[in-house]
Each structure stands twice: as structure tokens, then as C-alpha cells.
mmCIF file of C-alpha atoms and ligand atoms in Angstrom:
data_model
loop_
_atom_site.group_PDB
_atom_site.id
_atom_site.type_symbol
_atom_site.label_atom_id
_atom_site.label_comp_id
_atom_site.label_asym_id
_atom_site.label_seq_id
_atom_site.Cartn_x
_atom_site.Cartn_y
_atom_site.Cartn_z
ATOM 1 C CA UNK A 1 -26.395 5.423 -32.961
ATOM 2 C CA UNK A 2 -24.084 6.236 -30.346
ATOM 3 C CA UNK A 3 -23.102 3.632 -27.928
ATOM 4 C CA UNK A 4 -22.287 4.993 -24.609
ATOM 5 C CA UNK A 5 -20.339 3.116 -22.452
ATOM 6 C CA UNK A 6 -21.808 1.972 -18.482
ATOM 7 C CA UNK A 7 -20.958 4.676 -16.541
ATOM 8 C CA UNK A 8 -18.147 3.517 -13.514
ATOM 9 C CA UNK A 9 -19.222 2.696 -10.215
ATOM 10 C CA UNK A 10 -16.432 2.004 -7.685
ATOM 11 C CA UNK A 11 -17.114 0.152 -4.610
ATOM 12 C CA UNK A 12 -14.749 0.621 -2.037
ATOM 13 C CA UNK A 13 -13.837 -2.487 0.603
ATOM 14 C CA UNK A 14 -13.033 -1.846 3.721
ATOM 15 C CA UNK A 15 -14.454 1.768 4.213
ATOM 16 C CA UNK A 16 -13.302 2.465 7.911
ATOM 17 C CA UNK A 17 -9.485 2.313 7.147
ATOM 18 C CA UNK A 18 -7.250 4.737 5.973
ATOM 19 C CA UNK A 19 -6.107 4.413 2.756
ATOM 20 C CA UNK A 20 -9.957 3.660 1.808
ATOM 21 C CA UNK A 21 -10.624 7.051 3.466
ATOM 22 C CA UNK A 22 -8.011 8.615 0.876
ATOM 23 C CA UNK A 23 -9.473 7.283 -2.139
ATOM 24 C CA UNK A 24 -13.134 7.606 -1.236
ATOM 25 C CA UNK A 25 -12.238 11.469 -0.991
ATOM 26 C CA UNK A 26 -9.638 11.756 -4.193
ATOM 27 C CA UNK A 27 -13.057 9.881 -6.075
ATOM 28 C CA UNK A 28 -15.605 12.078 -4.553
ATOM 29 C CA UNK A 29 -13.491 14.926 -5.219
ATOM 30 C CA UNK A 30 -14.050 13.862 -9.005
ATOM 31 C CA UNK A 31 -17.002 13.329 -9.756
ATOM 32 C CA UNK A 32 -17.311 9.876 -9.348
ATOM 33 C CA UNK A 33 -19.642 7.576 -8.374
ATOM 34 C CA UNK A 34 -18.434 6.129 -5.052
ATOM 35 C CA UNK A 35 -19.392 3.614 -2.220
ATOM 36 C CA UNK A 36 -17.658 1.947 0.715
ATOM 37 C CA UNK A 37 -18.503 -1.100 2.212
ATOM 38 C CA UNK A 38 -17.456 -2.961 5.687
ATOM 39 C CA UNK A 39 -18.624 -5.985 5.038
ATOM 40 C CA UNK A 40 -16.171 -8.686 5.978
ATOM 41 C CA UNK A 41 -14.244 -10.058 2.834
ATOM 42 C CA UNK A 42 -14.437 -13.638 4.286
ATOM 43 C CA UNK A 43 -18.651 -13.305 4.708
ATOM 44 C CA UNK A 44 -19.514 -14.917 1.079
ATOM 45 C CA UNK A 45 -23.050 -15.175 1.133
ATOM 46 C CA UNK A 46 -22.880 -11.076 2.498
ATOM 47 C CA UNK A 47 -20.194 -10.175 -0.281
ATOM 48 C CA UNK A 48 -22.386 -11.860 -3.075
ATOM 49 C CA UNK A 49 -25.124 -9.915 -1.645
ATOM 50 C CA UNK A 50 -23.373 -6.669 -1.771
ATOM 51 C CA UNK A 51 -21.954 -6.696 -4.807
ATOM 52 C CA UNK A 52 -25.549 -7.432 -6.337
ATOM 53 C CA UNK A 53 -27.180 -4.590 -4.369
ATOM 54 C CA UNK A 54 -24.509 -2.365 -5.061
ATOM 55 C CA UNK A 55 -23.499 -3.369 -8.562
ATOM 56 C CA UNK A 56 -19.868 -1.640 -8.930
ATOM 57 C CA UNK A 57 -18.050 -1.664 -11.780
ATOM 58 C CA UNK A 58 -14.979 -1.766 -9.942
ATOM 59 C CA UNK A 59 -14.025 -2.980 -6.011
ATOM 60 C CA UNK A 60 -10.964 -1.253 -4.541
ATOM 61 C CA UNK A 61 -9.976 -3.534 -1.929
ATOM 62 C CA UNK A 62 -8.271 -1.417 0.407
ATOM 63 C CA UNK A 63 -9.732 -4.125 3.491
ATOM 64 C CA UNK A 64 -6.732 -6.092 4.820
ATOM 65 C CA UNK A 65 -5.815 -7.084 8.753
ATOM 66 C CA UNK A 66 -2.846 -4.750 8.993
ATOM 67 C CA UNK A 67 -2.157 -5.483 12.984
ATOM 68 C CA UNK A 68 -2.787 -2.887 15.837
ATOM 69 C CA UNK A 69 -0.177 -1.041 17.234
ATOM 70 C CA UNK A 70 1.550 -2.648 14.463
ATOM 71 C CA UNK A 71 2.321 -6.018 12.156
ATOM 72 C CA UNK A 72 3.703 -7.697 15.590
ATOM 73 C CA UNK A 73 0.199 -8.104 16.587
ATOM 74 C CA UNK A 74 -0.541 -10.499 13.622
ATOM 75 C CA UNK A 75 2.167 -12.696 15.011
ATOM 76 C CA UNK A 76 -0.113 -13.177 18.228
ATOM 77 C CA UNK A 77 -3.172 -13.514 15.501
ATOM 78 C CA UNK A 78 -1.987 -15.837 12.999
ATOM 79 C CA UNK A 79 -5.664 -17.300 12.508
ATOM 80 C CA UNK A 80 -7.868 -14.024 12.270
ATOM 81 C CA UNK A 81 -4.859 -12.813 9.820
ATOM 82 C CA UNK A 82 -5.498 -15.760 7.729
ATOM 83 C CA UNK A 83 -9.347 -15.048 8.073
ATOM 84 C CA UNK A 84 -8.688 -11.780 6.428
ATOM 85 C CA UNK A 85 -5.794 -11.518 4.512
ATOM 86 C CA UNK A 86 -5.816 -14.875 3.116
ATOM 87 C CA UNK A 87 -9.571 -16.516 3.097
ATOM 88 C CA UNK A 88 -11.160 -13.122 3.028
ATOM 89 C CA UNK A 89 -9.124 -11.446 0.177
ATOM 90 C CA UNK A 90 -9.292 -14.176 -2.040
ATOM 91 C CA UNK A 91 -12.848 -14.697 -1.310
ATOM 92 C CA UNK A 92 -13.578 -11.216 -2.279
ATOM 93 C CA UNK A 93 -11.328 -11.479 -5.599
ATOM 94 C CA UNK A 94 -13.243 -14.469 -6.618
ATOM 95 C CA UNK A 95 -16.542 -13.276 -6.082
ATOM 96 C CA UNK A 96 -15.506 -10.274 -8.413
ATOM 97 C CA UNK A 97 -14.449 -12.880 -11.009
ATOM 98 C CA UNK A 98 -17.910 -14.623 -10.943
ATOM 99 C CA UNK A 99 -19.928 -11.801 -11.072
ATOM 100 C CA UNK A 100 -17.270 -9.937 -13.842
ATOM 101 C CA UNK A 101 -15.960 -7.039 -11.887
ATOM 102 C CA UNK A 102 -12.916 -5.277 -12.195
ATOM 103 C CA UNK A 103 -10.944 -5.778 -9.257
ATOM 104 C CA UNK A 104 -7.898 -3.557 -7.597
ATOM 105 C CA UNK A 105 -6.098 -4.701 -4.725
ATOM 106 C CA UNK A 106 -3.730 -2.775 -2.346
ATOM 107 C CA UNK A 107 -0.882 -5.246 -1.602
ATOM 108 C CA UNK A 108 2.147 -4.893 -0.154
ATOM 109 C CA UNK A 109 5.733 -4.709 -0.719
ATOM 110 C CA UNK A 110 7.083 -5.762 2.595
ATOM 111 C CA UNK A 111 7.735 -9.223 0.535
ATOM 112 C CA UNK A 112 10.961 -8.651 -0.388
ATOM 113 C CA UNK A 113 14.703 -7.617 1.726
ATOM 114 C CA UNK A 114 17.837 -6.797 0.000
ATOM 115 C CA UNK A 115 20.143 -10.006 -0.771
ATOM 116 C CA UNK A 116 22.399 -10.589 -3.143
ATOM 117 C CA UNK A 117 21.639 -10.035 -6.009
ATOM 118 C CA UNK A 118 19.722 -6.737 -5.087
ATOM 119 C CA UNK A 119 21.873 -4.632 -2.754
ATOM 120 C CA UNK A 120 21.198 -1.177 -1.581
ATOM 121 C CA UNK A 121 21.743 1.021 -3.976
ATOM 122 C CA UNK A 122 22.132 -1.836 -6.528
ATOM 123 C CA UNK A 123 18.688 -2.817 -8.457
ATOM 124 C CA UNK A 124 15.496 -3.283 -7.396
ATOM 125 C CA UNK A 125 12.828 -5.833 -7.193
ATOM 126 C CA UNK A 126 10.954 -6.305 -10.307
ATOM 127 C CA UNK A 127 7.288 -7.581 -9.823
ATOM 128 C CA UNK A 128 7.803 -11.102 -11.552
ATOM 129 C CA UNK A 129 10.726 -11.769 -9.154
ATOM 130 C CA UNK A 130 9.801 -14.613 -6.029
ATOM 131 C CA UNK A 131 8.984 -12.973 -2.555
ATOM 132 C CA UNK A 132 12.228 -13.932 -0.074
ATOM 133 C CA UNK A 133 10.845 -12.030 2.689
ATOM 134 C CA UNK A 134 8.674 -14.059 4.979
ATOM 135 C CA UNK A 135 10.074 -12.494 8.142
ATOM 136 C CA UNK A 136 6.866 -11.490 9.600
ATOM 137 C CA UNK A 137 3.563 -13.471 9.504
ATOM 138 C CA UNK A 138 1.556 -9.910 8.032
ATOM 139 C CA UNK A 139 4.143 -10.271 4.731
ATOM 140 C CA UNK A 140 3.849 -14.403 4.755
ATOM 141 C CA UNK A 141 0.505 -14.121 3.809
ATOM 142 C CA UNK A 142 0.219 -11.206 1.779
ATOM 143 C CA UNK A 143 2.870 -12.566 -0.637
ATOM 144 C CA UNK A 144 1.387 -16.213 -0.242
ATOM 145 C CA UNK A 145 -1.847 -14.637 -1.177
ATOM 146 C CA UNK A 146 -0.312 -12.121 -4.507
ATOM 147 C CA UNK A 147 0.904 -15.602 -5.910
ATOM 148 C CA UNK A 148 -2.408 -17.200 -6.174
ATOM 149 C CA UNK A 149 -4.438 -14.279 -6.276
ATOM 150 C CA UNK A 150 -2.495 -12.789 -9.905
ATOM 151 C CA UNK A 151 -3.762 -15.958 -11.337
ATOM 152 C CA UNK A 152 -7.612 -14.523 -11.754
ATOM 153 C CA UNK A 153 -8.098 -12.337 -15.080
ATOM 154 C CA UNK A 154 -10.391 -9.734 -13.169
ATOM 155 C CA UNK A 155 -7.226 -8.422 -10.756
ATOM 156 C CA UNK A 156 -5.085 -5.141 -10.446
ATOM 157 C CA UNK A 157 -2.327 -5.644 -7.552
ATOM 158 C CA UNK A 158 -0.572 -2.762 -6.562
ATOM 159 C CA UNK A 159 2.013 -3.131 -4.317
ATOM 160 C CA UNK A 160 2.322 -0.134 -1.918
ATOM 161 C CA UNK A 161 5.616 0.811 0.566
ATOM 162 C CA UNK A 162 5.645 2.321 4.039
ATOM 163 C CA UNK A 163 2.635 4.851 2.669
ATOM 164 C CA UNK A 164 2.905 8.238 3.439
ATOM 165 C CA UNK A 165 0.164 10.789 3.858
ATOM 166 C CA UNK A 166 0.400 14.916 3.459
ATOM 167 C CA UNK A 167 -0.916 15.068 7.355
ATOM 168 C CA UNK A 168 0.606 13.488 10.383
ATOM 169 C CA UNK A 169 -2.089 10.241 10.546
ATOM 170 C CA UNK A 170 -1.033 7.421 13.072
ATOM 171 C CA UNK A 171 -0.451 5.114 9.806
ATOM 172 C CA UNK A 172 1.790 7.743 7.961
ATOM 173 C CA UNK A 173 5.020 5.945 7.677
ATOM 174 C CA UNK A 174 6.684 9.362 9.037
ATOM 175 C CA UNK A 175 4.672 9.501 11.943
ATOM 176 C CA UNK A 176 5.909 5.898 13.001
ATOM 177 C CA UNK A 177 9.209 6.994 12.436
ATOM 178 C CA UNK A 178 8.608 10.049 14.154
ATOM 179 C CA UNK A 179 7.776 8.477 17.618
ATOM 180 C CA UNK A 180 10.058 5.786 17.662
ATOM 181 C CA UNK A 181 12.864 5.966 20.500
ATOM 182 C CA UNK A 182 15.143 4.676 17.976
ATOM 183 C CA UNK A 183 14.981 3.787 13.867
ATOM 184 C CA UNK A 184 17.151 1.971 11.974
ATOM 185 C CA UNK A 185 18.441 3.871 8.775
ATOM 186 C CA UNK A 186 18.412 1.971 5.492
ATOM 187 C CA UNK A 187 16.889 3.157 2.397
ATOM 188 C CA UNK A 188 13.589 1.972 1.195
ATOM 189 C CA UNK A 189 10.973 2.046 -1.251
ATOM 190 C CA UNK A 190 7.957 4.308 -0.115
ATOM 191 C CA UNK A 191 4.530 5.369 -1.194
ATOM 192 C CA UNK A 192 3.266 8.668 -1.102
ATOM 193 C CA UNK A 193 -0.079 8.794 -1.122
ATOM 194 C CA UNK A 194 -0.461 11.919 -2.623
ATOM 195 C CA UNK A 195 1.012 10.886 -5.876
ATOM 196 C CA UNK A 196 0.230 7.297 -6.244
ATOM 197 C CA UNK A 197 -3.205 7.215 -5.203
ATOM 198 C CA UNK A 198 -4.775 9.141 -8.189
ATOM 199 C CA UNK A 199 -2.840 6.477 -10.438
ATOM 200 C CA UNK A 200 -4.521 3.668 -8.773
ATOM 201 C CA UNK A 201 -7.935 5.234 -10.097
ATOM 202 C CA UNK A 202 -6.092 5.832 -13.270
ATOM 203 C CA UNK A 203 -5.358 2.199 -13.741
ATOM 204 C CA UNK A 204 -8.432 0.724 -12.192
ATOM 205 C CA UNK A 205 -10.701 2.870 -14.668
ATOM 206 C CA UNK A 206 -8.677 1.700 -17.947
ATOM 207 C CA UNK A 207 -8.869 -2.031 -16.287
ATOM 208 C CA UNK A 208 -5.593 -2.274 -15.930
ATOM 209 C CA UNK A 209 -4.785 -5.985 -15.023
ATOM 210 C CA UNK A 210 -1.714 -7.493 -13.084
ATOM 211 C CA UNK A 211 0.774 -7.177 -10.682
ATOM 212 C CA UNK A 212 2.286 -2.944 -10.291
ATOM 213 C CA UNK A 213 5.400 -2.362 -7.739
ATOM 214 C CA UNK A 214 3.444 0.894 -6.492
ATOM 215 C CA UNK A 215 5.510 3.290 -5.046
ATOM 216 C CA UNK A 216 8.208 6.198 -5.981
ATOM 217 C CA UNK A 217 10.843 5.379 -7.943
ATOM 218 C CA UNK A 218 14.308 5.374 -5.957
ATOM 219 C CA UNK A 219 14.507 4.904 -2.459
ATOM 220 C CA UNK A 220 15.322 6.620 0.707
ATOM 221 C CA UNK A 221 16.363 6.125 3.698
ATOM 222 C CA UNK A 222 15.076 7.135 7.216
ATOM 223 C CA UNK A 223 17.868 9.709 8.469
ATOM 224 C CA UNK A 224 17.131 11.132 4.884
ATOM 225 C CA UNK A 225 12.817 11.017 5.613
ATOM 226 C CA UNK A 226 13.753 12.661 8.786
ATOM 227 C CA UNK A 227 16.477 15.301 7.939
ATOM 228 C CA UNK A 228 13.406 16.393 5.283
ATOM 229 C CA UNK A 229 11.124 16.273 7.911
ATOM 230 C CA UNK A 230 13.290 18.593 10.073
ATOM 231 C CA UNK A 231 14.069 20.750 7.301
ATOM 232 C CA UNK A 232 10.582 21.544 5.733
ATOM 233 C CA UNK A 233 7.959 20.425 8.843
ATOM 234 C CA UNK A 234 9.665 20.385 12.820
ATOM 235 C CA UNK A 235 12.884 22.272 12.795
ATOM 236 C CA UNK A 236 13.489 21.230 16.219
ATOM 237 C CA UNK A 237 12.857 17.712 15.683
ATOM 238 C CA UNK A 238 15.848 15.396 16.679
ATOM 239 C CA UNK A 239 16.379 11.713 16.682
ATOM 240 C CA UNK A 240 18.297 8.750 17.309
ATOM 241 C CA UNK A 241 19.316 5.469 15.258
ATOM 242 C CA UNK A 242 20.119 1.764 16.266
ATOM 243 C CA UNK A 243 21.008 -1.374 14.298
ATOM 244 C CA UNK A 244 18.943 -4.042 13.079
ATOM 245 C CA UNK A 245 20.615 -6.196 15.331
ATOM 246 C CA UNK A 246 18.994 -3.474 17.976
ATOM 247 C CA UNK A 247 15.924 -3.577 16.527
ATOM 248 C CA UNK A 248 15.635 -7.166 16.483
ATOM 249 C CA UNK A 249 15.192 -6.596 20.396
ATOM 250 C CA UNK A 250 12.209 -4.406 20.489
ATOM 251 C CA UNK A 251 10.074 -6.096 18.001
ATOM 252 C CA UNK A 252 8.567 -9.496 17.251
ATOM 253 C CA UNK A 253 8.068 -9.644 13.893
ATOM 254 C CA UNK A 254 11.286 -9.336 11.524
ATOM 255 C CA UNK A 255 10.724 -5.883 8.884
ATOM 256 C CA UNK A 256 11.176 -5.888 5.173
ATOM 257 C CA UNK A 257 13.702 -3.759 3.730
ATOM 258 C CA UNK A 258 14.050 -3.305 -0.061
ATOM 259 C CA UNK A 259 13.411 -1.373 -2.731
ATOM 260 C CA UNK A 260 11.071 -1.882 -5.438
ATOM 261 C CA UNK A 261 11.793 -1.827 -9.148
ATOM 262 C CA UNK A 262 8.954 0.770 -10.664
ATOM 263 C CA UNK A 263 9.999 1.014 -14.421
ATOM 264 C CA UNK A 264 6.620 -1.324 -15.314
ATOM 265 C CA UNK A 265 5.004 1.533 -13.419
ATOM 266 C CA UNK A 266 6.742 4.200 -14.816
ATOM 267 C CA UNK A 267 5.509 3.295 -18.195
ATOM 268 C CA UNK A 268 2.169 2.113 -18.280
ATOM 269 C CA UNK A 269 1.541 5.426 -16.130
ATOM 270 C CA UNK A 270 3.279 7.079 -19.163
ATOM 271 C CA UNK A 271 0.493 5.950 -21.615
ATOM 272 C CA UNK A 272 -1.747 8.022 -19.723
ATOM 273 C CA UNK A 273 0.405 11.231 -18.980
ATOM 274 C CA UNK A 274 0.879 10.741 -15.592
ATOM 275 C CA UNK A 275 4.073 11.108 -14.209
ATOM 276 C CA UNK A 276 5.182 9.938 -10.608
ATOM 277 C CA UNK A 277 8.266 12.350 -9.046
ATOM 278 C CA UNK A 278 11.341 10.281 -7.603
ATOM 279 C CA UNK A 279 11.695 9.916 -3.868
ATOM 280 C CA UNK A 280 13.702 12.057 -2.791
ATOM 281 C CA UNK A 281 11.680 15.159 -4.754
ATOM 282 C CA UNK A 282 7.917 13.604 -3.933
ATOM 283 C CA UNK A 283 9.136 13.968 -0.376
ATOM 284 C CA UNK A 284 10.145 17.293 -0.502
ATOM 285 C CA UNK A 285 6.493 18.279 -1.688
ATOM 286 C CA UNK A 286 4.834 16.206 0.706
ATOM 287 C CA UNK A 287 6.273 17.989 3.639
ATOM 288 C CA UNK A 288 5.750 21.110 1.888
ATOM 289 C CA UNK A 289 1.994 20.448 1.668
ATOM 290 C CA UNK A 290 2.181 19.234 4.853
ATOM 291 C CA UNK A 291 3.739 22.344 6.576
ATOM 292 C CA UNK A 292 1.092 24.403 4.708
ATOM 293 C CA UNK A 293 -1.498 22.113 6.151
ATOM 294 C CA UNK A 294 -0.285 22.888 9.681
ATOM 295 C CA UNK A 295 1.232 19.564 10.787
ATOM 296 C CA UNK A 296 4.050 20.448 12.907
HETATM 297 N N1 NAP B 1 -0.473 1.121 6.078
HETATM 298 C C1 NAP B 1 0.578 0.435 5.637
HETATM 299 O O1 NAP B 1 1.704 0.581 6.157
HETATM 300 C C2 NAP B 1 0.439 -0.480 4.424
HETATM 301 C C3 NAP B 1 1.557 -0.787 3.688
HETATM 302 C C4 NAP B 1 1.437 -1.596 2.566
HETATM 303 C C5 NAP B 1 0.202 -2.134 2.269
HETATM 304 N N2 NAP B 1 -0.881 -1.851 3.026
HETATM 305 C C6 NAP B 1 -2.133 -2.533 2.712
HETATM 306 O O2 NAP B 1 -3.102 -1.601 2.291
HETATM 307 C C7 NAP B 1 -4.404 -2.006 2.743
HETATM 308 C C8 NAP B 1 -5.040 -0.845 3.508
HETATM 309 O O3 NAP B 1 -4.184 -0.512 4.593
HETATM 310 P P1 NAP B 1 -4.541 0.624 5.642
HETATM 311 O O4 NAP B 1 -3.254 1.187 6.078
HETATM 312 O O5 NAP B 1 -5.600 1.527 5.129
HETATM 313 O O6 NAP B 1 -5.090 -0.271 6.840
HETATM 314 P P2 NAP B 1 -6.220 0.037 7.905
HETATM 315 O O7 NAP B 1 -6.308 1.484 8.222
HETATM 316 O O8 NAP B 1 -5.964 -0.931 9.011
HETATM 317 O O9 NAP B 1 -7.539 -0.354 7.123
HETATM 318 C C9 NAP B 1 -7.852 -1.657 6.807
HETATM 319 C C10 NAP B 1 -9.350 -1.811 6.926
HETATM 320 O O10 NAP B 1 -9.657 -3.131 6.524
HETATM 321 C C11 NAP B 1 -10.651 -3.627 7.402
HETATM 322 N N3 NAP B 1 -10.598 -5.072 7.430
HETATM 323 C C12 NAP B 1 -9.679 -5.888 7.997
HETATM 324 N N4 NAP B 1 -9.998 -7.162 7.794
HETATM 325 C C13 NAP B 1 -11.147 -7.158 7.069
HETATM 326 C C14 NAP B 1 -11.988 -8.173 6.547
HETATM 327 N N5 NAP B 1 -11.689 -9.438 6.736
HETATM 328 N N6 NAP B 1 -13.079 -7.806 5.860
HETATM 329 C C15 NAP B 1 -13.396 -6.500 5.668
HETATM 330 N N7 NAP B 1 -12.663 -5.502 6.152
HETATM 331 C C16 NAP B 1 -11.542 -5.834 6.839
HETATM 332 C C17 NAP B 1 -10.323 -3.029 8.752
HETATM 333 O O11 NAP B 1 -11.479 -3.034 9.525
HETATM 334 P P3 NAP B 1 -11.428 -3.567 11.052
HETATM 335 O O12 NAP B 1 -10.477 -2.664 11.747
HETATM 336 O O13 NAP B 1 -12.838 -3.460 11.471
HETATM 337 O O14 NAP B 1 -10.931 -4.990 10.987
HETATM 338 C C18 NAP B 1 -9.860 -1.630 8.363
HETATM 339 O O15 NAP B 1 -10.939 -0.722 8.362
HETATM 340 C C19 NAP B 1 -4.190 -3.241 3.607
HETATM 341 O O16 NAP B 1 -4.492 -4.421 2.905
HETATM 342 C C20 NAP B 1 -2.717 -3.209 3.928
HETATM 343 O O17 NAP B 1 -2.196 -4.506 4.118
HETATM 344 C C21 NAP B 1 -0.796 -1.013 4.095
#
């Protein structure tokens, strides 16, 4: 007799936002079975409920209050980004665990800034080392939350960067950068979308459990973003840099600035033949792709 095992079902939270957008189309695209969900993550009683109408396999929570324009607006918020970044996600991840669902988070990497011991261009920040970012209320929680959250035996955390998308989307990294009067320029750990995304289905479907720095390997910095960005996608785009003492000024909320270590990455992804390009080359294709999809 052949056994056949249950056939996947992924249930993604937080179906309105972007990134959730990105994977419901990379799983519809193959094959897969595929729901969203906007049921809010701190709503138990609705959260037990959909997870026993729906009965996934796997959750992607890609739900999380990320702050409108920006992160400064959960500094004005501090209680609602509790509600949903701290009481909601871990609601969510525990209501997996009862009901014995794989879960795969999207965190964050804004929890670390160079120091030290990792200087730019020096090494980066491996996944087992302590957040010592807490500059902005957004990354308090989120790293607050990663600590206790790693802890259940049902979780996948990936840690994404400044995300980038192949199309000029308000939350693309580049198009912040883009519109700014002013950016700093200090290299940085960054996710394109593009590339990483697919893994995260890759690992979720194997159950792959614990904590994954989850962008590129390297890191680049924003004159560098931008010079590509000129080169391949707005030839007569031109721009202007200040300091983070400058900075400081025009926002509220302090900004991470690191990069990540990805070698645990790197290798698991290995194991399944999956290979994610360096910075500086994933970049180049992204704009690329992005020319040929008529962002200008
Ligand atoms: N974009 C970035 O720069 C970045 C970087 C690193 C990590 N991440 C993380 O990746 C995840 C997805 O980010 P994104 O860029 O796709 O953000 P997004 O476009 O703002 O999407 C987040 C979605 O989550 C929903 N949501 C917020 N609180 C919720 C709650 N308590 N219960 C259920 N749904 C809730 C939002 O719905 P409402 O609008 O209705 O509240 C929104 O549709 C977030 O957790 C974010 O922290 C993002």
C-alpha cells in the first residue's frame, strides 16, 4: 500500500498587504493550494475558528502593523502596535501550536545596527546573536516578540531587510529611497523579493523550523541601490545624501542599520538546490526585470 502524504494547504495571514500579495501569487502560480485570511491575529476565538474552517497545513504570517507613511507612526501607536505585533502575533503562533500547524513568520531585521564588534564591512549578524537595536518602537517589539516566539516547536522566522520588489510599489525599499529629499548612504542588508520569496515556500513546505537571517548575502549601500537604479531603470534620476546626524532631524523613530549574516541561509537553501545571488548581482537583475516591466 502506498501511503500518500496530506496534500499542503497554505493559509496566508494578513491577505491585504503586500508581501502576502507576493506569495499568494508565486503559490498560485504553482499549483498550490492557497488562501488568505484578514482576520485579526489578536481575535482568538475568530483565529481558532479559521484555522478549523480552513484547515491549512501551513500559516504564512505575513500580518504585522508596519506603520503608515512609515515605522514613525508606531511611535504615536505604541498600544495598537502591541495589539498586533506583539499580542496578535504570538496569539496566532500559539494557536498554530495547539492545533499542530506549521507556522512561518516574516520578521524583521531592523533589530540589529553596526557596533563594535560588527562594523561595516566587517561581519555580520548571525541569527543567535542578541538584538541591540531598539531604536524605534516597530523593531522593540518585533525583536521582543522573535525571542519568545522561537521558543514554540511549530515556528519558521525569517528575518527579511528593506524588501525590494521587481515594480516600483510604495513599500519597495527603492521607491522610499527614491522619493526621499535626502538618504543617508550606508550599506545594508536587503531582501529582494524576487529571490527570497520562493525560498520561504521552499522552507515552509519541508517544515523548516527556527530562526533564518532572510535576505541577500553582502550588503549595499544606498548611493550603490541608486547608481543601479540610474544605470539600469531612470537614467536621469539624481539625488542627494545627508548624515545620520541629518536624518535624526526629519524622523522620529531612530533606523536600523546592519547587515545580516546569511551563511545558515546559504546552506540549508543548499540542501534543496536553491541558490540566492549576492547583493550587488540580485540587484542588477531586479532592475533589469524591472526596466522590462516598464517601471521608469
Ligand atoms: N515592508 C517592509 O519594509 C518590511 C521589512 C521587514 C519586515 N517586514 C514584515 O513583513 C510583514 C509584512 O509586511 P508588509 O510590508 O507586507 O506590510 P503591509 O503591506 O503593511 O501588510 C501587513 C498586513 O498585515 C495586516 N495586519 C496588521 N495588523 C494585523 C493584525 N493584528 N491582524 C491581522 N492582520 C493585520 C495589515 O492590515 P491592516 O492594514 O488592515 O491593519 C496589512 O494588510 C510585516 O510583519 C512586517 O513587519 C516588512
Amino acid at each position: 500500500m502506498v501511503l500518500l502524504s496530506p496534500k499542503n494547504k497554505f493559509l496566508i495571514w494578513g491577505g491585504n498587504g503586500w508581501v502576502a500579495g507576493h506569495l499568494k501569487m508565486i503559490l498560485e502560480k504553482r499549483g498550490k493550494d492557497v488562501v488568505t485570511t484578514t482576520v485579526r491575529m489578536e481575535d482568538r476565538e475568530s483565529v481558532l475558528k479559521t484555522l478549523d474552517e480552513l484547515k491549512p497545513t501551513h500559516v504564512l504570517n505575513a500580518a504585522g502593523c508596519t506603520g503608515r507613511p512609515n515605522v514613525d507612526w508606531c511611535e504615536d501607536n505604541k498600544e495598537a502596535t502591541i495589539r498586533s505585533n506583539v499580542i496578535g502575533s504570538l496569539n496566532l503562533t500559539d494557536c498554530c501550536y495547539l492545533k499542530g500547524i506549521h507556522c512561518t513568520v516574516f520578521a524583521t531585521g531592523c533589530i540589529y545596527e553596526y557596533d563594535e564588534k560588527h562594523k561595516i564591512g566587517g561581519e555580520g549578524f548571525r541569527e543567535e546573536e542578541e538584538a541591540n537595536f531598539a531604536g524605534s518602537f516597530y523593531s522593540a517589539t518585533k525583536s521582543k516578540v522573535e525571542e519568545i516566539m522561537k521558543t514554540y516547536p511549530n515556528v519558521l522566522i525569517l528575518r527579511l531587510r528593506m524588501p525590494v520588489s521587481d515594480d516600483l510599489h510604495a513599500r519597495n525599499f527603492v521607491t522610499k529611497i527614491s522619493q526621499y529629499d535626502r538618504v543617508v548612504d550606508i550599506p545594508n542588508s536587503n531582501t529582494i523579493l524576487t529571490d527570497l520569496l520562493p525560498a520561504s515556500i521552499i522552507l515552509a513546505e519541508n517544515s523548516e523550523l527556527g530562526v533564518y537571517n532572510f535576505t541577500n548575502p553582502g550588503a549595499i549601500s544606498h548611493n550603490e541601490v541608486l547608481s543601479l537604479f540610474k544605470k539600469y531603470v531612470r537614467p536621469d534620476f539624481e539625488w542627494k545624501n545627508f548624515t545620520i546626524e541629518e536624518q535624526s532631524k526629519v524622523i522620529k523613530a531612530g533606523r536600523s542599520n546592519c547587515m545580516l549574516d546569511t551563511s545558515k541561509l546559504v546552506n540549508k537553501l543548499k540542501e534543496y538546490g536553491y541558490t540566492v545571488p549576492e547583493i550587488h548581482d540580485a540587484y542588477e537583475q531586479c532592475f533589469i526585470r524591472m526596466a522590462q516591466g516598464g517601471a521608469t
